[in-house]
Coordinates of C-alpha atoms in Angstrom, one line a residue:
M1004 CA 0.1 0.1 -0.1
E1005 CA 1.3 3.5 -0.8
R1006 CA 1.9 5.9 1.9
F1007 CA 1.9 9.7 1.3
I1008 CA 3.6 12.5 3.1
A1009 CA 3.7 16.2 3.3
R1010 CA 5.6 18.6 5.4
Q1011 CA 5.2 22.1 6.7
P1012 CA 8.0 24.0 8.3
I1013 CA 7.8 25.5 11.7
F1014 CA 10.0 28.7 12.4
D1015 CA 11.4 30.2 15.5
W1016 CA 11.4 33.8 16.4
E1017 CA 14.5 34.6 14.3
K1018 CA 13.0 32.9 11.1
N1019 CA 15.1 29.7 11.6
I1020 CA 13.8 26.2 11.0
F1021 CA 12.7 24.7 14.4
G1022 CA 11.0 21.7 12.9
Y1023 CA 8.6 20.2 10.4
Q1024 CA 5.0 19.2 10.8
L1025 CA 4.6 15.8 9.1
L1026 CA 1.4 14.7 7.7
F1027 CA 0.8 11.2 6.3
R1028 CA -2.1 9.5 4.5
N1029 CA -2.7 6.2 3.0
S1030 CA -3.9 7.6 -0.3
L1031 CA -4.8 10.9 -1.8
D1032 CA -8.5 10.4 -1.1
N1033 CA -8.1 9.2 2.6
Y1034 CA -8.4 12.4 4.7
F1035 CA -8.6 10.4 8.0
S1036 CA -12.1 11.7 8.3
G1037 CA -14.4 9.5 10.3
C1038 CA -11.9 6.7 10.5
N1039 CA -9.9 5.3 13.5
L1040 CA -7.7 8.1 14.8
D1041 CA -5.8 5.9 17.0
E1042 CA -4.9 3.8 14.0
A1043 CA -4.0 6.9 12.0
S1044 CA -1.9 8.3 14.7
S1045 CA 0.1 5.0 15.1
E1046 CA 0.7 4.9 11.3
V1047 CA 2.0 8.4 11.4
I1048 CA 4.7 7.4 14.1
A1049 CA 5.4 4.2 12.2
N1050 CA 5.7 5.8 8.7
S1051 CA 8.0 8.7 10.2
F1052 CA 10.8 6.1 10.7
L1053 CA 10.0 3.0 9.0
L1054 CA 9.1 4.1 5.5
F1055 CA 10.7 7.5 5.2
S1056 CA 14.0 8.9 6.3
I1057 CA 13.1 11.3 9.2
E1058 CA 16.4 13.1 8.7
E1059 CA 15.7 13.7 5.1
M1060 CA 12.2 15.0 5.8
T1061 CA 13.2 17.3 8.6
D1062 CA 16.6 18.4 7.6
D1063 CA 17.9 17.0 10.9
S1064 CA 15.6 19.3 12.9
R1065 CA 12.5 17.9 14.7
A1066 CA 9.4 16.2 13.4
F1067 CA 6.1 17.3 14.9
L1068 CA 3.9 14.2 15.0
K1069 CA 0.2 14.1 16.2
A1070 CA -0.7 11.5 18.7
T1071 CA -4.0 10.4 20.3
H1072 CA -4.5 9.8 23.9
H1073 CA -4.6 6.0 23.4
T1074 CA -1.3 6.1 21.3
I1075 CA 0.5 8.0 24.1
K1076 CA -0.9 5.7 26.9
S1077 CA -0.1 2.5 24.9
G1078 CA 3.6 3.3 24.9
Y1079 CA 4.0 3.3 21.3
I1080 CA 5.8 6.8 21.4
S1081 CA 8.9 5.2 23.3
A1082 CA 9.9 3.7 20.1
L1083 CA 10.9 7.1 18.7
P1084 CA 14.1 8.9 19.6
P1085 CA 13.2 11.7 22.0
Q1086 CA 15.8 14.2 20.3
A1087 CA 14.0 13.9 17.0
V1088 CA 10.3 14.4 17.6
V1089 CA 7.8 16.7 19.1
I1090 CA 4.6 14.7 20.3
E1091 CA 1.4 16.6 19.8
I1092 CA -1.4 15.6 22.1
M1093 CA -4.6 15.8 20.0
Q1094 CA -7.9 17.1 20.7
P1095 CA -10.5 16.5 22.4
L1096 CA -8.4 17.0 25.5
V1097 CA -10.0 15.6 28.7
P1098 CA -7.1 14.3 30.4
D1099 CA -7.4 11.2 32.8
P1100 CA -5.0 10.2 35.4
E1101 CA -3.6 7.5 33.1
L1102 CA -2.7 10.1 30.3
V1103 CA -1.2 12.4 32.8
I1104 CA 1.1 9.7 34.1
A1105 CA 2.0 8.7 30.5
C1106 CA 2.9 12.1 29.7
G1107 CA 5.0 12.3 32.9
H1108 CA 6.9 9.2 31.9
L1109 CA 7.6 10.7 28.3
K1110 CA 8.7 14.1 29.8
A1111 CA 11.2 12.2 32.3
A1112 CA 12.5 10.2 29.2
G1113 CA 13.4 13.5 27.3
Y1114 CA 10.5 14.0 25.0
T1115 CA 9.0 17.2 24.0
L1116 CA 5.3 17.5 24.5
A1117 CA 2.8 19.8 22.8
L1118 CA -0.8 20.5 23.1
D1119 CA -2.6 20.8 19.7
D1120 CA -5.4 23.5 19.4
F1121 CA -4.9 24.9 22.8
I1122 CA -7.7 26.5 24.6
F1123 CA -7.6 27.5 28.4
D1124 CA -9.4 25.0 30.5
D1125 CA -9.1 24.2 34.1
N1126 CA -9.3 20.5 33.3
I1127 CA -5.9 20.5 31.7
E1128 CA -4.1 22.0 34.7
S1129 CA -2.6 18.7 35.8
L1130 CA -1.2 18.1 32.2
L1131 CA 0.4 21.5 31.7
N1132 CA 3.1 20.4 34.1
Y1133 CA 4.6 18.2 31.5
I1134 CA 3.9 20.4 28.3
D1135 CA 6.7 22.3 26.6
I1136 CA 4.7 23.8 23.7
V1137 CA 1.1 24.8 23.1
K1138 CA -0.2 25.4 19.6
F1139 CA -3.1 27.6 18.8
D1140 CA -5.0 28.4 15.7
T1141 CA -4.5 32.3 14.7
T1142 CA -7.8 32.2 12.9
S1143 CA -9.7 31.6 16.1
T1144 CA -7.4 33.5 18.5
S1145 CA -7.3 37.2 18.9
L1146 CA -4.0 39.0 19.5
E1147 CA -5.3 40.0 22.9
D1148 CA -6.1 36.4 23.7
C1149 CA -2.6 35.4 22.5
Q1150 CA -1.1 37.9 25.0
D1151 CA -3.1 36.5 27.6
I1152 CA -1.9 33.0 26.8
S1153 CA 1.8 34.2 26.6
D1154 CA 1.4 36.0 30.1
E1155 CA -0.1 32.8 31.6
L1156 CA 2.2 30.1 30.3
H1157 CA 5.6 31.8 29.7
P1158 CA 6.4 32.0 33.4
R1159 CA 5.7 28.3 33.5
G1160 CA 8.3 27.7 30.9
I1161 CA 5.8 26.8 28.0
K1162 CA 6.4 28.2 24.5
L1163 CA 3.7 29.2 22.2
L1164 CA 3.4 28.0 18.5
A1165 CA 1.0 30.0 16.2
T1166 CA -0.5 27.9 13.3
K1167 CA -2.1 29.3 10.1
V1168 CA 0.2 32.3 9.9
E1169 CA -0.3 33.5 6.4
S1170 CA 1.4 36.8 6.1
Y1171 CA 4.5 38.7 7.4
E1172 CA 2.3 41.2 9.0
A1173 CA 0.6 38.5 11.0
F1174 CA 4.1 37.2 11.8
H1175 CA 5.3 40.4 13.3
Q1176 CA 2.2 41.0 15.3
L1177 CA 2.5 37.6 16.8
Q1178 CA 6.1 38.2 17.6
N1179 CA 5.1 41.3 19.7
S1180 CA 2.4 39.1 21.4
G1181 CA 4.9 36.8 22.9
V1182 CA 4.8 33.9 20.4
D1183 CA 7.8 31.7 20.0
Y1184 CA 7.2 29.4 17.0
F1185 CA 5.3 30.0 13.7
Q1186 CA 3.6 27.5 11.4
G1187 CA 2.3 28.8 8.1
Y1188 CA 2.9 30.1 4.5
F1189 CA 3.8 33.6 5.5
F1190 CA 7.4 33.3 3.8
S1191 CA 5.7 33.1 0.4
K1192 CA 4.1 36.4 0.8
P1193 CA 5.5 40.0 0.6
T1194 CA 6.2 41.8 3.9
V1195 CA 4.1 44.8 2.8
L1196 CA 1.4 45.4 0.0
S1197 CA 3.0 48.7 -0.9
R1198 CA 5.7 48.8 -3.6
K1199 CA 9.2 48.6 -2.2
D1200 CA 12.5 49.8 -3.7
I1201 CA 14.8 46.9 -4.6
P1202 CA 18.2 47.0 -3.1
A1203 CA 21.0 47.7 -5.5
N1204 CA 22.6 44.3 -5.1
T1205 CA 19.2 42.6 -5.7
M1206 CA 18.6 44.8 -8.7
K1207 CA 21.4 43.1 -10.5
Y1208 CA 19.9 39.8 -10.0
V1209 CA 16.7 41.2 -11.4
Q1210 CA 18.5 42.6 -14.3
I1211 CA 19.9 39.2 -15.1
L1212 CA 16.5 37.5 -14.9
Q1213 CA 15.2 40.1 -17.2
Q1214 CA 17.8 39.4 -19.8
V1215 CA 17.8 35.6 -19.5
N1216 CA 14.0 35.4 -19.8
A1217 CA 13.7 37.8 -22.7
P1218 CA 12.0 36.2 -25.8
E1219 CA 15.5 36.5 -27.7
I1220 CA 18.5 36.2 -25.5
D1221 CA 21.2 38.7 -26.2
Y1222 CA 24.1 36.5 -25.2
E1223 CA 26.7 39.3 -25.4
K1224 CA 24.7 41.6 -23.3
L1225 CA 23.9 38.7 -20.8
A1226 CA 27.3 37.6 -20.6
D1227 CA 28.5 41.2 -19.6
T1228 CA 25.7 41.6 -17.0
I1229 CA 26.7 38.3 -15.4
Q1230 CA 30.5 39.2 -15.4
G1231 CA 29.5 42.3 -13.4
E1232 CA 28.0 40.0 -10.6
M1233 CA 30.8 37.8 -9.3
S1234 CA 28.6 35.5 -7.4
V1235 CA 26.6 34.5 -10.4
A1236 CA 29.6 34.3 -12.7
Y1237 CA 31.4 32.1 -10.1
K1238 CA 28.3 29.9 -9.7
L1239 CA 27.8 29.4 -13.5
L1240 CA 31.4 28.3 -14.1
K1241 CA 31.2 26.0 -11.2
L1242 CA 28.0 24.5 -12.5
I1243 CA 29.2 24.0 -16.3
N1244 CA 32.4 22.5 -15.0
S1245 CA 30.6 20.0 -12.7
A1246 CA 30.4 16.4 -13.3
A1247 CA 26.8 16.7 -14.3
F1248 CA 27.8 18.2 -17.7
G1249 CA 30.7 15.9 -18.2
L1250 CA 32.7 18.2 -20.6
P1251 CA 36.1 17.0 -21.7
K1252 CA 37.9 20.5 -20.9
P1253 CA 37.4 23.2 -18.4
V1254 CA 35.2 26.1 -19.4
H1255 CA 36.7 29.5 -18.1
S1256 CA 34.6 31.9 -20.3
I1257 CA 31.1 33.1 -19.3
K1258 CA 30.1 33.4 -23.0
Q1259 CA 31.3 29.8 -23.6
A1260 CA 29.2 28.6 -20.7
L1261 CA 26.0 30.4 -21.9
A1262 CA 26.6 29.0 -25.3
L1263 CA 27.0 25.5 -24.0
L1264 CA 23.8 25.6 -21.9
G1265 CA 21.7 27.3 -24.6
G1266 CA 18.1 28.1 -24.7
K1267 CA 15.8 26.7 -22.2
E1268 CA 18.4 25.1 -20.0
L1269 CA 20.3 28.5 -19.9
R1270 CA 17.0 30.3 -18.5
K1271 CA 16.5 27.5 -15.9
W1272 CA 20.0 27.5 -14.4
V1273 CA 20.8 31.2 -14.6
S1274 CA 17.5 31.9 -13.0
L1275 CA 18.2 29.4 -10.3
I1276 CA 21.6 30.9 -9.6
S1277 CA 20.0 34.5 -9.6
M1278 CA 17.2 33.4 -7.2
T1279 CA 19.5 32.0 -4.7
G1280 CA 21.7 35.1 -4.8
M1281 CA 18.7 37.3 -4.1
A1282 CA 17.5 35.2 -1.2
S1283 CA 20.9 35.3 0.6
D1284 CA 19.4 37.2 3.5
K1285 CA 16.4 35.0 3.6
P1286 CA 15.7 31.8 5.6
N1287 CA 17.3 28.9 3.9
Q1288 CA 14.0 27.0 3.8
L1289 CA 12.5 29.7 1.5
V1290 CA 15.1 29.0 -1.1
I1291 CA 14.8 25.2 -0.6
N1292 CA 10.9 25.3 -1.0
S1293 CA 11.5 27.3 -4.2
L1294 CA 14.0 24.8 -5.7
A1295 CA 11.6 21.9 -4.6
R1296 CA 8.7 23.6 -6.2
G1297 CA 10.5 24.2 -9.5
K1298 CA 11.9 20.5 -9.7
S1299 CA 8.5 19.0 -8.9
C1300 CA 6.9 21.0 -11.7
E1301 CA 9.7 20.1 -14.0
L1302 CA 9.3 16.4 -13.2
L1303 CA 5.6 16.5 -13.6
A1304 CA 5.9 17.9 -17.2
P1305 CA 6.0 14.5 -19.1
H1306 CA 3.2 13.2 -17.1
V1307 CA 0.9 16.1 -17.9
G1308 CA 1.7 16.3 -21.7
M1309 CA 4.1 19.2 -21.3
V1310 CA 7.5 17.4 -21.6
S1311 CA 8.8 20.1 -24.1
R1312 CA 8.1 22.8 -21.5
A1313 CA 9.8 21.1 -18.6
P1314 CA 12.3 24.0 -18.0
D1315 CA 9.5 26.4 -18.4
L1316 CA 7.6 24.7 -15.6
F1317 CA 10.7 24.7 -13.5
L1318 CA 10.9 28.5 -13.7
M1319 CA 7.1 28.7 -12.8
G1320 CA 7.8 26.6 -9.7
L1321 CA 11.0 28.5 -8.8
F1322 CA 9.3 31.8 -9.4
S1323 CA 6.2 31.1 -7.2
M1324 CA 8.0 32.4 -4.1
L1325 CA 9.7 35.3 -5.7
D1326 CA 7.5 37.7 -3.9
G1327 CA 8.7 36.6 -0.5
I1328 CA 12.4 36.8 -1.9
I1329 CA 12.2 40.3 -3.2
D1330 CA 9.4 41.5 -0.7
R1331 CA 7.2 42.8 -3.5
S1332 CA 3.9 41.4 -4.9
L1333 CA 4.2 38.9 -7.7
N1334 CA 2.2 41.0 -9.9
D1335 CA 4.8 43.9 -9.6
V1336 CA 7.8 41.4 -10.0
L1337 CA 6.5 39.8 -13.1
N1338 CA 5.8 43.2 -14.7
D1339 CA 9.7 43.7 -14.5
I1340 CA 10.5 40.2 -15.8
P1341 CA 9.5 39.0 -19.4
F1342 CA 8.0 35.8 -18.9
E1343 CA 5.8 33.2 -20.9
E1344 CA 2.2 34.6 -20.7
D1345 CA 0.5 31.4 -19.7
L1346 CA 3.1 30.8 -16.9
K1347 CA 2.7 34.4 -15.7
D1348 CA -1.0 33.9 -15.6
A1349 CA -0.4 30.6 -13.6
L1350 CA 1.7 32.5 -11.0
L1351 CA -1.0 35.1 -10.7
G1352 CA -3.6 32.4 -10.0
K1353 CA -5.4 32.3 -13.3
P1354 CA -6.8 29.0 -14.6
G1355 CA -5.0 26.8 -17.1
H1356 CA -2.9 23.8 -17.6
P1357 CA 0.2 25.1 -16.1
R1358 CA -1.8 26.6 -13.0
K1359 CA -3.1 23.0 -12.4
V1360 CA 0.4 21.7 -12.3
L1361 CA 1.4 24.4 -9.8
D1362 CA -1.8 23.8 -7.7
L1363 CA -0.9 20.0 -7.7
V1364 CA 2.6 20.7 -6.4
L1365 CA 1.3 23.2 -3.7
A1366 CA -1.5 20.7 -2.5
Q1367 CA 1.1 18.0 -2.2
E1368 CA 3.4 20.5 -0.2
M1369 CA 0.5 21.4 2.1
G1370 CA -0.9 18.0 2.6
L1371 CA -4.3 19.0 1.0
W1372 CA -5.0 15.5 0.1
R1373 CA -8.7 16.0 -1.3
V1374 CA -7.5 18.8 -3.5
L1375 CA -4.5 16.7 -4.5
G1376 CA -6.6 13.8 -5.4
Y1377 CA -9.1 15.9 -7.4
I1378 CA -6.3 17.5 -9.5
A1379 CA -4.5 14.3 -10.0
D1380 CA -7.7 12.6 -11.3
S1381 CA -8.2 15.2 -13.8
L1382 CA -4.6 14.9 -15.0
R1383 CA -4.9 11.2 -14.8
L1384 CA -2.0 10.8 -12.6
K1385 CA -1.1 7.8 -10.6
E1386 CA -0.7 8.3 -6.8
N1387 CA 2.7 6.6 -6.5
T1388 CA 4.1 9.0 -9.3
L1389 CA 3.1 12.1 -7.2
Q1390 CA 4.9 10.6 -4.1
E1391 CA 8.1 9.6 -5.9
I1392 CA 8.2 13.0 -7.6
Y1393 CA 7.8 14.9 -4.3
I1394 CA 10.5 13.0 -2.6
E1395 CA 12.8 13.3 -5.5
A1396 CA 12.2 17.0 -5.6
L1397 CA 12.8 17.4 -2.0
K1398 CA 16.1 15.6 -2.2
W1399 CA 17.3 17.5 -5.3
A1400 CA 16.5 20.8 -3.6
E1401 CA 18.4 20.1 -0.5
E1402 CA 21.5 18.9 -2.5
T1403 CA 21.4 21.7 -4.8
F1404 CA 21.1 24.2 -2.1
K1405 CA 24.0 22.7 -0.1
A1406 CA 26.1 22.7 -3.4

């Protein structure tokens, strides 16, 4: 039986990765709705270490895994390494003495415990003695309530984790309200809605993106621009001389490197190098997510009848987080960069075949299994194909970023 996985990053106050929420399913249409939650919880724990590499899925940080009361009391958790996981105690939360004792044992063994969907309740007082983190939904918790939770729990050494953080504005407000960790897609949106000036060093990368994505590439002009930005020139030469290209002799000229790449592959690789340069002051995960999205879209191309446009789909996925990298809206950014019209439409949310591919990748990334199943059916994609692509894209993104 196939197993499916998605992961969502959890950031600390300084925007560093603290861990990943891991979500598992048996199939694309199994939403764990109305089924046995104890069984589902046990499968999540088993799949985390038996079917998938937990280190690969979490970049050697911590995995946040949901667990029911029965799963905790049964002792299944003790099979996991304490330093690698955060155990989320699921709702409904009506603690009994047996659950409290089990949590005490886990805490003594070095496990980090979290309460999911936290709400103040006198009934959980006995359990709070063993809790390290409480998670709360920002869509149902006001900033005032958030501050109250912080004032109550921080003196007890309990950290706060806000979920469904969807914008930088919300991120900053929650920072000021005492939140320690953040889960959501706020890094894929611009800091402000107003147009921001682009820093001079970033503008060089934008100029390269403009030139390399022009309908007709002026190789002479592009080579001159790249030579004026040493980081891009260095990485481009390092790329073309890597084992992946297997050239018989080293390449020392930017013009020669551009000529050897040629066309769509040139757009792909130079755009990738420029994007990573622009994101040098951003969280690593923002770049890795961009790379993984691009690679996923590229790998999907032959399965959705777009094999000749695989490099274009790579750029679509790569650019899907460009707003968070430049801190401007995608609409503004794409006005500055010549880009295929249907891909530009896809990035701006307009329907079409490319947008369907991007939606598929986003649904996989976020664990939106019903949406994923619906789109996959419409594209006649097999479930195991999607999973293989997702894992391969994540691995490629990590290796490429490290390189």
